[in-house]
Amino acid sequence: MAEDAAPKIGVYVCHCGGNISDIADPETVARFASGLPGVAVARTNMFMCSDPGQKLIADDIQAGLVDRVVVAACSPKLHELTFRSVLQRNGLNPYLYEHANIREQVSWATSDHAEATAKSESIVAAAVAKAGRLQPLDPIVVETTPCAAVLGAGVAGLRAARDLAQAGIEVALVEKTAALGGNVAKLDRLFPNQESAGELIGRLVDEVLHDERITLYTLASIDRAEGYVGNFTLHLRQKAGGVVVDRAARLNGRTIGAYRPFEGFMIGDHGAAEEGQNGDDERAVVIEAGALVVATGFEHYTPTKGEYGYERLPQVVTLPDFIELMAGVEPGSRLEHDGRPIKSVGFIHCVGSRQVEGVNKPQADGEINEYCSRVCCTATLAAICDLQEKCPGVAVYDFYQDIRAYGRGHEEYYEKASKGGAVFVRFAGAEPPAVAKAPAGDPCLVTVRCKDGLTWGEEVEAGVDLLVLAVGMTPSDVSTLVDSLKLPVGTDRFLLEVHPKLRPVELAVNGVLVAGASQGPKDVTEATATASAAAAKAMTLLSSGRIELDPFVATVDSQRCEGHGLCVEECAYPGALVLTEENGATRAIVNAALCTGCGACVAVCPTNAIDVAGWTLGQYEAMVDALLAEPQEVTP
Amino acid sequence: MSETPRFDALVIGAGIAGLQAAVDLADQGFKVAIVERDPSIGGAMIALSKVFPTLDCASCITTPKMAAVARHPNITTFTYTEVLSVGRAGDRFVASVLSKPRYVDEEACIGCRKCEYACPVEVVDEFDGRLGARRAAYIPFTTAIPQTALIDADNCTLCGACVRACPTDAVVLDQRPREWQLEATAVVAATGWKLTPVGAKPQYGGGEITNVLEPTQMERLLAPHGPYGRVIRPSDGKIPESVAYVQCAGSRDQTLGVSYCSRVCCMYAIKQAMLLSGSLPIADITIYYMDIRAFGKGYEEFYRSAQAMGIEFVKGKVARLTENDDQSVTVRVERLDQFGQVEERRHDLVVLSLGMLPGEDVRQRFDLEVAEDGFVMTPQPKDAPCRTTVDGIFVAGTASGPKDIVDTIVEAGAAATEASLYISKMIAAAETATAASSADVTSPAADRVEVKV
Amino acid sequence: MNAPGTTALSAQKILVLATATCAYPAADATGQAHLHYPANAFIMRVPSPVLFPDEFYFRCFEKGIGGILVMSCGHECPYAGAFAKLAARIDRVKLGLKERQIDPGRIRLSAICTVCTKPFLKEIDELNSLLATPSEEAIA
């Protein structure tokens, strides 16, 4: 295309199967668009994203009718890439494309037909104005470090590390504690197949420790992270006693470890010490990685003091405490806690989950947890079944809101617990059970009082010797990583994926993937599935040694630049903008891989010599002009 | 016979699980064949209205994945093709497949639908939940891929209208089914689910009450391009003033042989209820349930907004549905929140929240084992949920048990990783075998690593 | 939602400069929830509004834009230091507007996150109310 040739813009207006056309009239919008300067064709289709819709564009490009494209449809987050690739497949630069959002921001936000159609017209006019000023752009190619860093060595991290290593990728596996296995190691037998946590972790650890492509760091936490997709740098701090299992340590052949129940897999007397890596002091470790898999997991919710008697009554324990207690109980033996025989056990669900504002006490950070923690129902039922099996005479009271035994093999625990005589009492989230110390002389130690939703809301009281709180999940603290890489976090404070269905294991920061419960409560099955899914994405990123990035970075017009250097002062990214001498003149130069395209430099340039590619000031000015242009009458 | 086509991976089923697994494998450079027995890819998801908990339109999420598969240089798509059997042949699998006749030349058809407009035969449309009609010559739905017509031989009267209408002479009424074979190193079974039968429970009318709907039918009523374009009662076109959902109508019920929870019904009922209160603002909407299982990310919050919108949740067991003279339906419910007291309420429309059954008995095509629930058995459910009882065959999505879309897509990614590692291992093994045996492959010090459990 | 006697078609246009990572998705989320707002609000996607120089805003008002909502990510901003620079600039622009005898209330800076549908609506409604009741006294 000759530089000075007038643009031939194609405008395509989508009906979205009525989503748009029930409110705004695509035909009128297309007619209006056909009268705009630079517009060569304007068409409509039922679903522009469908094959026939895309073919409309392809045919017009192939026929030489259009060399720039505007699609007026849903939000660009859904289909901007779809349409860019239509241009690319048909030989046009994909960045000669502009998207007009007339569904989320028009037909779904307005009920008046005339207003919606007029607004759509203005939005299309602005998009056309921008399209006429688009320049072809080429992606920025970045060489990638052929290594992935996996943060967290719980089941998700172990699984992701193992997958990546087996795919031939070097992996740095970073664990903040001394043990491998994370929270799963603090369990006994796992639902639904009653496999022991130790066996499961042992199997994963075995693969991880045998794979020479994995370097393991224990007792290592993240101080700081920087970089961008393909080239991240992690600054770790490894505590005294932290282990490094790398090729050298493996060759030393003394990487011995053992699984300790309720602690995890401990790397024992290891070869790394000989390398002098293991002194008494903390040490800094720097890791370069092309992609990050965040598998930092969860913390059990800690009840606030006095919540259901926690930390006030010694008979009130959490479910993980109870699981550990039961692991030591031989079948048929007498159940004891705190030196006293236990004849009845109560369980309260949703402790720290499904909380209600004004009812549940906020945590230290002032937050309440509205979300469901997903695993506690089945975990509680499995614990009840274990109790019934080992100590058949013990009475069981289960206080719940809804039994969420959703997974394969979960419902069986519910049935078994019911058949085993557990008494279920349903409470409402707004009226949680009240727990008190039993009055003197009462045969039980603790009383639980609750309005029973199963019997017309009548007040029931159960005396129990032990009360188990089914605590939910809260995200692990990954604030250093979140702050330094600007990772998105949801209202539930877990890491937030780009889209739960389109990109479920990717974070908005390119190259950072999420696995396991750091994204939200998950059971082991679900955690390992997300780990493998995240591994698939990392494998795609790192397999070719190079990736292509969006070209939306600052560009300097060296004809206009006078070397004032205000942009360099304004830029927050070291190295992204520098002044250099060019033919005796000072000029600003951009490092495209470091520039984030924020545009801070654009606003301060006294000679308008800098723009962000794809988002230029000239384009914005033209869009504003187009929005304000008087609508032209177009006769049908 | 021409040479047997060879692929790295064979993905069976082009629903959302199969599509995702195929793309994830192809993006890593593997050659993938995806085989779908229906005339279009897209599976069950493409027929949904909107999806929880984001309320994105289902088409908007599915169509980009369909397009990505259809256009991927590493993926070959075979639609209207059934996998008859999968057997092992040395280090790879051989699949016998049957391409069913469309009676339309796929190369020649331009998808203009002139045959469809010309066809005089109207047939009940399965895609629209049997609420609308299609022609005997048809393109399955607006966003179908490929946009190729087919002729439904069971209903075709051989009148020849389509032959005359076709501008490209693409109608070939004497097309024959074609059985052929393909080879693949690994297999991903994404064979999906089907609804528990609507007529299974005589006390719910045995499928005979017109205004008792399947949930998939309600999805079509709610879809923007559904059969009526709005929500009306199928029996008489009345705009319903009261709609009820009967939860666990096909699950958690041993009398039906479905003792498990189908995992999605609570959420789809809540979602449909929310969509209904949008399209029928004055209607009363009631959900009769045992437990509300809003367990996924953002689901509890979704449930709460439904409660805030005024949707009534009644904890109770629905004992019977009866049709009234005015075609409304009486719901007889034992209130679990009121000592099992029995109550009767009339609703204009009732939706049975049916559950999920395995899409098929996979044993008929594979040498795979299934669990008691009929779904593909996963012997390592905790750390390798996509592995089956056969090395090299992996499972994704609802073929291994009920699952929502979010969990299905994640699992498809996991299945792709498993398949990818398996294929790489097989390729490496083949290379090692062909390499000179003298090559001294130094193994890592792995055998010196001692692991005690 | 419009002031009495006006419709979105005749009302002055509001320019919403919405960050691609926060406010633009919030506008989408508002539509997805079918929460309606007057059709005179036009959303322009920007990587960060920090790229607009002071003059851009003045020119918008000269051209006839009724009001500008700068919707940033606030402290969640993915770009280092950008929010502080932006806030300082908007303060300067307000002063500049006063000098030009334009109500400085016609430009507003807010932090809108991806799920901030209600604050998003509130910003538009409040600016619309101001535009519907022009008062000379507002210019201090």
CSV table of N, CA, C and O in Angstrom, one decimal, chain A residues 75-77 80 99 101 104-105 107-111 114-116 118-119 122-123 486 491 496 570-573 596-600 602-604 612 615 617 620-621 623-625 627-629, chain C residues 2 7-9 13 15 24 27-28 30-32 34-39 41-48 50-53 56 59-60 63-65 77-82 85 89 114-115:
chain,number,residue,atom,x,y,z
A,75,SER,N,-17.7,-6.4,23.0
A,75,SER,CA,-16.5,-5.8,23.6
A,75,SER,C,-15.3,-6.3,22.9
A,75,SER,O,-15.2,-7.5,22.5
A,76,PRO,N,-14.3,-5.4,22.7
A,76,PRO,CA,-13.0,-5.9,22.0
A,76,PRO,C,-12.4,-7.0,22.8
A,76,PRO,O,-11.6,-7.8,22.2
A,77,LYS,N,-12.6,-7.2,24.1
A,77,LYS,CA,-12.0,-8.3,24.8
A,77,LYS,C,-12.4,-9.6,24.3
A,77,LYS,O,-11.7,-10.6,24.4
A,80,GLU,N,-11.5,-8.8,19.5
A,80,GLU,CA,-10.6,-8.0,18.8
A,80,GLU,C,-9.5,-8.9,18.1
A,80,GLU,O,-9.2,-8.7,17.0
A,99,HIS,N,-11.8,-1.7,16.6
A,99,HIS,CA,-13.0,-2.4,17.1
A,99,HIS,C,-14.0,-1.3,17.7
A,99,HIS,O,-13.6,-0.5,18.5
A,101,ASN,N,-17.3,-0.9,20.1
A,101,ASN,CA,-18.0,-1.7,21.1
A,101,ASN,C,-19.5,-1.2,21.1
A,101,ASN,O,-19.7,-0.2,21.8
A,104,GLU,N,-21.8,-4.2,24.7
A,104,GLU,CA,-21.7,-3.9,26.1
A,104,GLU,C,-21.9,-2.4,26.4
A,104,GLU,O,-22.4,-2.1,27.5
A,105,GLN,N,-21.4,-1.6,25.5
A,105,GLN,CA,-21.5,-0.1,25.8
A,105,GLN,C,-22.6,0.6,25.1
A,105,GLN,O,-22.7,1.8,25.2
A,107,SER,N,-26.0,-1.4,23.3
A,107,SER,CA,-27.3,-2.1,23.3
A,107,SER,C,-27.6,-2.7,24.7
A,107,SER,O,-28.8,-2.9,25.0
A,108,TRP,N,-26.6,-3.0,25.4
A,108,TRP,CA,-26.8,-3.5,26.8
A,108,TRP,C,-26.9,-2.4,27.8
A,108,TRP,O,-27.1,-2.7,29.0
A,109,ALA,N,-26.6,-1.2,27.4
A,109,ALA,CA,-26.5,-0.1,28.4
A,109,ALA,C,-27.6,1.0,28.1
A,109,ALA,O,-27.6,2.0,28.8
A,110,THR,N,-28.4,0.7,27.1
A,110,THR,CA,-29.4,1.7,26.7
A,110,THR,C,-30.7,1.0,26.3
A,110,THR,O,-30.6,-0.1,25.7
A,111,SER,N,-31.8,1.5,26.6
A,111,SER,CA,-33.0,0.8,26.2
A,111,SER,C,-33.7,1.6,25.0
A,111,SER,O,-34.5,1.0,24.3
A,114,ALA,N,-33.7,4.8,19.4
A,114,ALA,CA,-33.1,5.9,18.7
A,114,ALA,C,-31.8,6.3,19.3
A,114,ALA,O,-30.8,6.5,18.5
A,115,GLU,N,-31.7,6.4,20.6
A,115,GLU,CA,-30.5,6.8,21.2
A,115,GLU,C,-29.4,5.8,21.0
A,115,GLU,O,-28.2,6.1,20.7
A,116,ALA,N,-29.8,4.5,21.0
A,116,ALA,CA,-28.8,3.4,20.9
A,116,ALA,C,-28.2,3.5,19.4
A,116,ALA,O,-27.0,3.3,19.2
A,118,ALA,N,-28.1,6.1,17.4
A,118,ALA,CA,-27.3,7.3,17.3
A,118,ALA,C,-26.0,7.1,18.0
A,118,ALA,O,-24.9,7.5,17.4
A,119,LYS,N,-26.0,6.5,19.2
A,119,LYS,CA,-24.7,6.3,19.9
A,119,LYS,C,-23.8,5.4,19.1
A,119,LYS,O,-22.6,5.6,19.0
A,122,SER,N,-22.1,7.2,16.3
A,122,SER,CA,-21.0,8.1,16.8
A,122,SER,C,-19.8,7.2,17.1
A,122,SER,O,-18.7,7.6,16.8
A,123,ILE,N,-20.0,6.1,17.7
A,123,ILE,CA,-18.9,5.2,18.1
A,123,ILE,C,-18.2,4.7,16.8
A,123,ILE,O,-17.0,4.6,16.7
A,486,LYS,N,2.7,-6.5,39.6
A,486,LYS,CA,1.3,-5.9,39.4
A,486,LYS,C,0.3,-6.9,39.0
A,486,LYS,O,-0.3,-6.8,37.9
A,491,THR,N,-11.9,-9.7,44.1
A,491,THR,CA,-12.5,-9.2,45.4
A,491,THR,C,-12.4,-10.2,46.5
A,491,THR,O,-12.4,-9.9,47.7
A,496,LEU,N,-6.5,-13.4,40.3
A,496,LEU,CA,-7.6,-13.3,39.3
A,496,LEU,C,-7.2,-13.7,37.9
A,496,LEU,O,-6.3,-13.0,37.3
A,570,GLU,N,10.4,11.6,32.9
A,570,GLU,CA,9.0,11.2,33.2
A,570,GLU,C,8.9,9.6,33.2
A,570,GLU,O,8.1,9.1,33.9
A,571,CYS,N,9.7,8.9,32.5
A,571,CYS,CA,9.6,7.5,32.3
A,571,CYS,C,9.9,6.8,33.6
A,571,CYS,O,11.0,7.0,34.3
A,572,ALA,N,9.1,5.8,34.0
A,572,ALA,CA,9.2,5.1,35.3
A,572,ALA,C,10.0,3.8,35.1
A,572,ALA,O,10.2,3.1,36.1
A,573,TYR,N,10.3,3.5,33.9
A,573,TYR,CA,10.9,2.2,33.6
A,573,TYR,C,12.4,2.3,33.2
A,573,TYR,O,12.7,2.7,32.1
A,596,THR,N,6.5,-0.2,28.6
A,596,THR,CA,5.1,-0.8,28.8
A,596,THR,C,4.1,-0.1,28.0
A,596,THR,O,2.9,-0.5,28.1
A,597,GLY,N,4.4,1.0,27.4
A,597,GLY,CA,3.4,1.7,26.6
A,597,GLY,C,2.4,2.5,27.4
A,597,GLY,O,1.3,2.7,26.9
A,598,CYS,N,2.9,3.0,28.6
A,598,CYS,CA,1.9,3.7,29.4
A,598,CYS,C,1.7,5.1,28.8
A,598,CYS,O,0.6,5.7,29.0
A,599,GLY,N,2.6,5.7,28.1
A,599,GLY,CA,2.4,6.9,27.5
A,599,GLY,C,2.8,8.2,28.3
A,599,GLY,O,2.5,9.3,27.9
A,600,ALA,N,3.4,7.9,29.5
A,600,ALA,CA,3.7,9.1,30.4
A,600,ALA,C,4.6,10.1,29.6
A,600,ALA,O,4.5,11.3,29.7
A,602,VAL,N,4.6,10.6,26.4
A,602,VAL,CA,3.8,11.3,25.4
A,602,VAL,C,3.4,12.7,25.8
A,602,VAL,O,3.5,13.7,25.1
A,603,ALA,N,2.8,12.7,27.0
A,603,ALA,CA,2.2,13.9,27.5
A,603,ALA,C,3.2,15.1,27.8
A,603,ALA,O,2.8,16.2,27.7
A,604,VAL,N,4.4,14.7,28.0
A,604,VAL,CA,5.4,15.8,28.4
A,604,VAL,C,6.3,16.2,27.3
A,604,VAL,O,7.1,17.2,27.4
A,612,VAL,N,2.5,6.6,21.5
A,612,VAL,CA,2.4,5.1,21.7
A,612,VAL,C,1.8,4.5,20.5
A,612,VAL,O,0.7,4.9,20.0
A,615,TRP,N,-2.0,3.9,19.6
A,615,TRP,CA,-2.8,4.8,20.5
A,615,TRP,C,-2.2,6.2,20.4
A,615,TRP,O,-1.9,6.8,21.4
A,617,LEU,N,-1.8,10.3,19.9
A,617,LEU,CA,-2.6,11.5,20.2
A,617,LEU,C,-3.4,11.9,19.0
A,617,LEU,O,-4.6,12.3,19.1
A,620,TYR,N,-6.6,10.0,18.8
A,620,TYR,CA,-7.5,10.4,19.8
A,620,TYR,C,-8.2,11.7,19.4
A,620,TYR,O,-9.4,11.9,19.6
A,621,GLU,N,-7.4,12.7,19.0
A,621,GLU,CA,-8.0,14.0,18.5
A,621,GLU,C,-9.0,13.7,17.4
A,621,GLU,O,-10.1,14.3,17.5
A,623,MET,N,-10.7,11.0,16.9
A,623,MET,CA,-11.9,10.3,17.4
A,623,MET,C,-12.8,11.4,18.1
A,623,MET,O,-14.1,11.3,18.0
A,624,VAL,N,-12.2,12.3,18.8
A,624,VAL,CA,-13.1,13.3,19.5
A,624,VAL,C,-13.8,14.1,18.5
A,624,VAL,O,-15.0,14.4,18.6
A,625,ASP,N,-13.1,14.5,17.4
A,625,ASP,CA,-13.7,15.3,16.3
A,625,ASP,C,-14.9,14.5,15.8
A,625,ASP,O,-15.9,15.1,15.5
A,627,LEU,N,-16.7,12.2,17.1
A,627,LEU,CA,-17.8,12.1,18.1
A,627,LEU,C,-18.6,13.3,18.0
A,627,LEU,O,-19.9,13.3,18.2
A,628,LEU,N,-18.0,14.5,17.8
A,628,LEU,CA,-18.7,15.7,17.9
A,628,LEU,C,-19.2,16.2,16.5
A,628,LEU,O,-20.0,17.2,16.5
A,629,ALA,N,-18.9,15.5,15.5
A,629,ALA,CA,-19.4,15.9,14.2
A,629,ALA,C,-20.9,15.8,14.1
A,629,ALA,O,-21.5,14.9,14.7
C,2,ASN,N,-32.0,11.2,32.3
C,2,ASN,CA,-31.6,12.5,31.8
C,2,ASN,C,-32.3,13.6,32.5
C,2,ASN,O,-33.3,13.5,33.1
C,7,THR,N,-32.7,14.8,26.2
C,7,THR,CA,-32.5,13.4,26.0
C,7,THR,C,-31.0,13.3,25.7
C,7,THR,O,-30.3,14.3,25.5
C,8,ALA,N,-30.6,12.0,25.7
C,8,ALA,CA,-29.2,11.8,25.4
C,8,ALA,C,-28.8,12.3,24.1
C,8,ALA,O,-27.6,12.6,23.8
C,9,LEU,N,-29.8,12.4,23.2
C,9,LEU,CA,-29.4,12.8,21.8
C,9,LEU,C,-29.1,14.3,21.8
C,9,LEU,O,-28.3,14.7,21.0
C,13,LYS,N,-22.1,15.9,25.0
C,13,LYS,CA,-21.4,14.6,25.1
C,13,LYS,C,-20.4,14.6,26.2
C,13,LYS,O,-19.7,15.5,26.5
C,15,LEU,N,-17.1,12.6,27.5
C,15,LEU,CA,-16.0,11.7,27.1
C,15,LEU,C,-15.5,10.9,28.3
C,15,LEU,O,-15.1,11.6,29.3
C,24,TYR,N,-12.3,0.3,31.5
C,24,TYR,CA,-13.0,-0.2,30.3
C,24,TYR,C,-13.7,-1.5,30.6
C,24,TYR,O,-14.9,-1.6,30.2
C,27,ALA,N,-16.9,-0.7,32.4
C,27,ALA,CA,-17.9,-0.2,31.5
C,27,ALA,C,-18.6,-1.5,30.8
C,27,ALA,O,-19.8,-1.5,30.7
C,28,ASP,N,-17.8,-2.4,30.4
C,28,ASP,CA,-18.3,-3.7,29.9
C,28,ASP,C,-19.2,-4.4,30.9
C,28,ASP,O,-20.3,-4.9,30.6
C,30,THR,N,-20.8,-3.2,33.3
C,30,THR,CA,-22.0,-2.4,33.5
C,30,THR,C,-23.0,-2.9,32.5
C,30,THR,O,-24.2,-3.1,32.8
C,31,GLY,N,-22.5,-2.9,31.3
C,31,GLY,CA,-23.4,-3.4,30.2
C,31,GLY,C,-23.9,-4.8,30.3
C,31,GLY,O,-25.0,-5.2,30.1
C,32,GLN,N,-22.9,-5.6,30.7
C,32,GLN,CA,-23.2,-7.1,30.9
C,32,GLN,C,-24.3,-7.3,32.0
C,32,GLN,O,-25.1,-8.2,31.9
C,34,HIS,N,-26.6,-5.2,32.3
C,34,HIS,CA,-27.7,-4.5,31.8
C,34,HIS,C,-28.1,-3.3,32.7
C,34,HIS,O,-29.3,-3.0,32.9
C,35,LEU,N,-27.1,-2.7,33.3
C,35,LEU,CA,-27.3,-1.5,34.1
C,35,LEU,C,-27.2,-0.3,33.1
C,35,LEU,O,-26.2,-0.2,32.4
C,36,HIS,N,-28.3,0.5,33.0
C,36,HIS,CA,-28.3,1.5,31.9
C,36,HIS,C,-27.8,2.8,32.4
C,36,HIS,O,-27.8,3.1,33.6
C,37,TYR,N,-27.3,3.6,31.4
C,37,TYR,CA,-26.8,4.9,31.7
C,37,TYR,C,-27.1,5.8,30.5
C,37,TYR,O,-27.2,5.2,29.4
C,38,PRO,N,-27.1,7.1,30.6
C,38,PRO,CA,-27.4,7.9,29.5
C,38,PRO,C,-26.5,7.7,28.3
C,38,PRO,O,-25.3,7.5,28.4
C,39,ALA,N,-27.1,7.8,27.1
C,39,ALA,CA,-26.3,7.4,25.9
C,39,ALA,C,-25.4,8.6,25.4
C,39,ALA,O,-24.8,8.5,24.3
C,41,ALA,N,-22.7,9.3,27.0
C,41,ALA,CA,-21.4,9.0,27.5
C,41,ALA,C,-20.7,8.1,26.5
C,41,ALA,O,-21.2,7.0,26.2
C,42,PHE,N,-19.5,8.5,26.1
C,42,PHE,CA,-18.8,7.8,25.1
C,42,PHE,C,-17.4,7.3,25.7
C,42,PHE,O,-16.7,8.1,26.2
C,43,ILE,N,-17.2,6.0,25.6
C,43,ILE,CA,-16.1,5.5,26.3
C,43,ILE,C,-14.9,5.3,25.3
C,43,ILE,O,-15.1,4.7,24.3
C,44,MET,N,-13.8,5.9,25.6
C,44,MET,CA,-12.6,5.7,24.8
C,44,MET,C,-11.6,4.9,25.6
C,44,MET,O,-11.2,5.3,26.7
C,45,ARG,N,-11.1,3.8,25.0
C,45,ARG,CA,-10.2,2.9,25.7
C,45,ARG,C,-8.8,3.5,25.5
C,45,ARG,O,-8.4,3.9,24.5
C,46,VAL,N,-8.1,3.6,26.7
C,46,VAL,CA,-6.7,4.1,26.6
C,46,VAL,C,-5.8,3.2,27.5
C,46,VAL,O,-6.3,2.6,28.5
C,47,PRO,N,-4.5,3.0,27.1
C,47,PRO,CA,-3.7,2.2,28.0
C,47,PRO,C,-3.6,2.9,29.3
C,47,PRO,O,-3.8,2.3,30.4
C,48,SER,N,-3.3,4.2,29.4
C,48,SER,CA,-3.4,5.0,30.6
C,48,SER,C,-3.6,6.4,30.2
C,48,SER,O,-3.0,6.9,29.3
C,50,VAL,N,-2.6,8.9,31.4
C,50,VAL,CA,-1.4,9.7,31.6
C,50,VAL,C,-0.8,10.2,30.3
C,50,VAL,O,0.0,11.1,30.3
C,51,LEU,N,-1.2,9.6,29.2
C,51,LEU,CA,-0.5,10.0,27.9
C,51,LEU,C,-1.1,11.3,27.4
C,51,LEU,O,-0.5,11.9,26.5
C,52,PHE,N,-2.2,11.8,27.9
C,52,PHE,CA,-2.8,13.0,27.4
C,52,PHE,C,-2.2,14.2,28.0
C,52,PHE,O,-2.2,14.4,29.3
C,53,PRO,N,-1.6,15.1,27.2
C,53,PRO,CA,-1.1,16.4,27.8
C,53,PRO,C,-2.2,17.3,28.2
C,53,PRO,O,-3.4,17.1,27.8
C,56,PHE,N,-4.7,18.6,25.6
C,56,PHE,CA,-5.7,17.7,25.0
C,56,PHE,C,-7.1,18.0,25.6
C,56,PHE,O,-8.1,18.1,25.0
C,59,ARG,N,-8.5,21.4,24.6
C,59,ARG,CA,-9.0,21.3,23.2
C,59,ARG,C,-10.3,20.6,23.1
C,59,ARG,O,-11.2,21.0,22.4
C,60,CYS,N,-10.5,19.5,23.9
C,60,CYS,CA,-11.8,18.8,24.0
C,60,CYS,C,-12.9,19.8,24.3
C,60,CYS,O,-14.0,19.8,23.7
C,63,LYS,N,-13.6,22.1,21.5
C,63,LYS,CA,-14.4,21.5,20.4
C,63,LYS,C,-15.8,21.3,20.8
C,63,LYS,O,-16.6,21.0,19.9
C,64,GLY,N,-16.2,21.2,22.1
C,64,GLY,CA,-17.6,21.1,22.4
C,64,GLY,C,-18.0,19.9,23.3
C,64,GLY,O,-19.1,19.6,23.5
C,65,ILE,N,-17.0,19.2,23.8
C,65,ILE,CA,-17.2,18.1,24.7
C,65,ILE,C,-17.8,18.8,26.0
C,65,ILE,O,-17.3,19.8,26.5
C,77,CYS,N,-3.1,0.9,39.4
C,77,CYS,CA,-2.6,1.2,38.0
C,77,CYS,C,-1.4,0.3,37.7
C,77,CYS,O,-0.5,0.2,38.5
C,78,PRO,N,-1.5,-0.4,36.5
C,78,PRO,CA,-0.4,-1.3,36.2
C,78,PRO,C,0.9,-0.6,35.8
C,78,PRO,O,1.9,-1.2,35.7
C,79,TYR,N,0.8,0.7,35.6
C,79,TYR,CA,2.0,1.5,35.2
C,79,TYR,C,2.6,2.2,36.4
C,79,TYR,O,1.9,3.0,37.0
C,80,ALA,N,3.9,2.0,36.6
C,80,ALA,CA,4.5,2.6,37.7
C,80,ALA,C,4.4,4.2,37.7
C,80,ALA,O,4.7,4.8,36.7
C,81,GLY,N,4.0,4.7,38.8
C,81,GLY,CA,3.9,6.2,38.9
C,81,GLY,C,2.9,6.9,38.1
C,81,GLY,O,2.8,8.1,38.2
C,82,ALA,N,2.2,6.2,37.3
C,82,ALA,CA,1.3,6.9,36.3
C,82,ALA,C,0.2,7.6,37.0
C,82,ALA,O,-0.2,8.7,36.6
C,85,LYS,N,1.1,11.0,38.6
C,85,LYS,CA,1.4,12.0,37.5
C,85,LYS,C,0.0,12.5,36.9
C,85,LYS,O,-0.2,13.7,36.7
C,89,ARG,N,-1.7,16.2,37.0
C,89,ARG,CA,-2.1,16.8,35.7
C,89,ARG,C,-3.6,17.3,35.8
C,89,ARG,O,-3.9,18.4,35.4
C,114,THR,N,-12.3,-3.1,37.7
C,114,THR,CA,-13.0,-3.9,36.7
C,114,THR,C,-14.4,-4.3,37.1
C,114,THR,O,-15.3,-4.5,36.3
C,115,VAL,N,-14.7,-4.3,38.4
C,115,VAL,CA,-16.1,-4.7,38.9
C,115,VAL,C,-16.8,-3.5,39.4
C,115,VAL,O,-17.9,-3.6,40.0
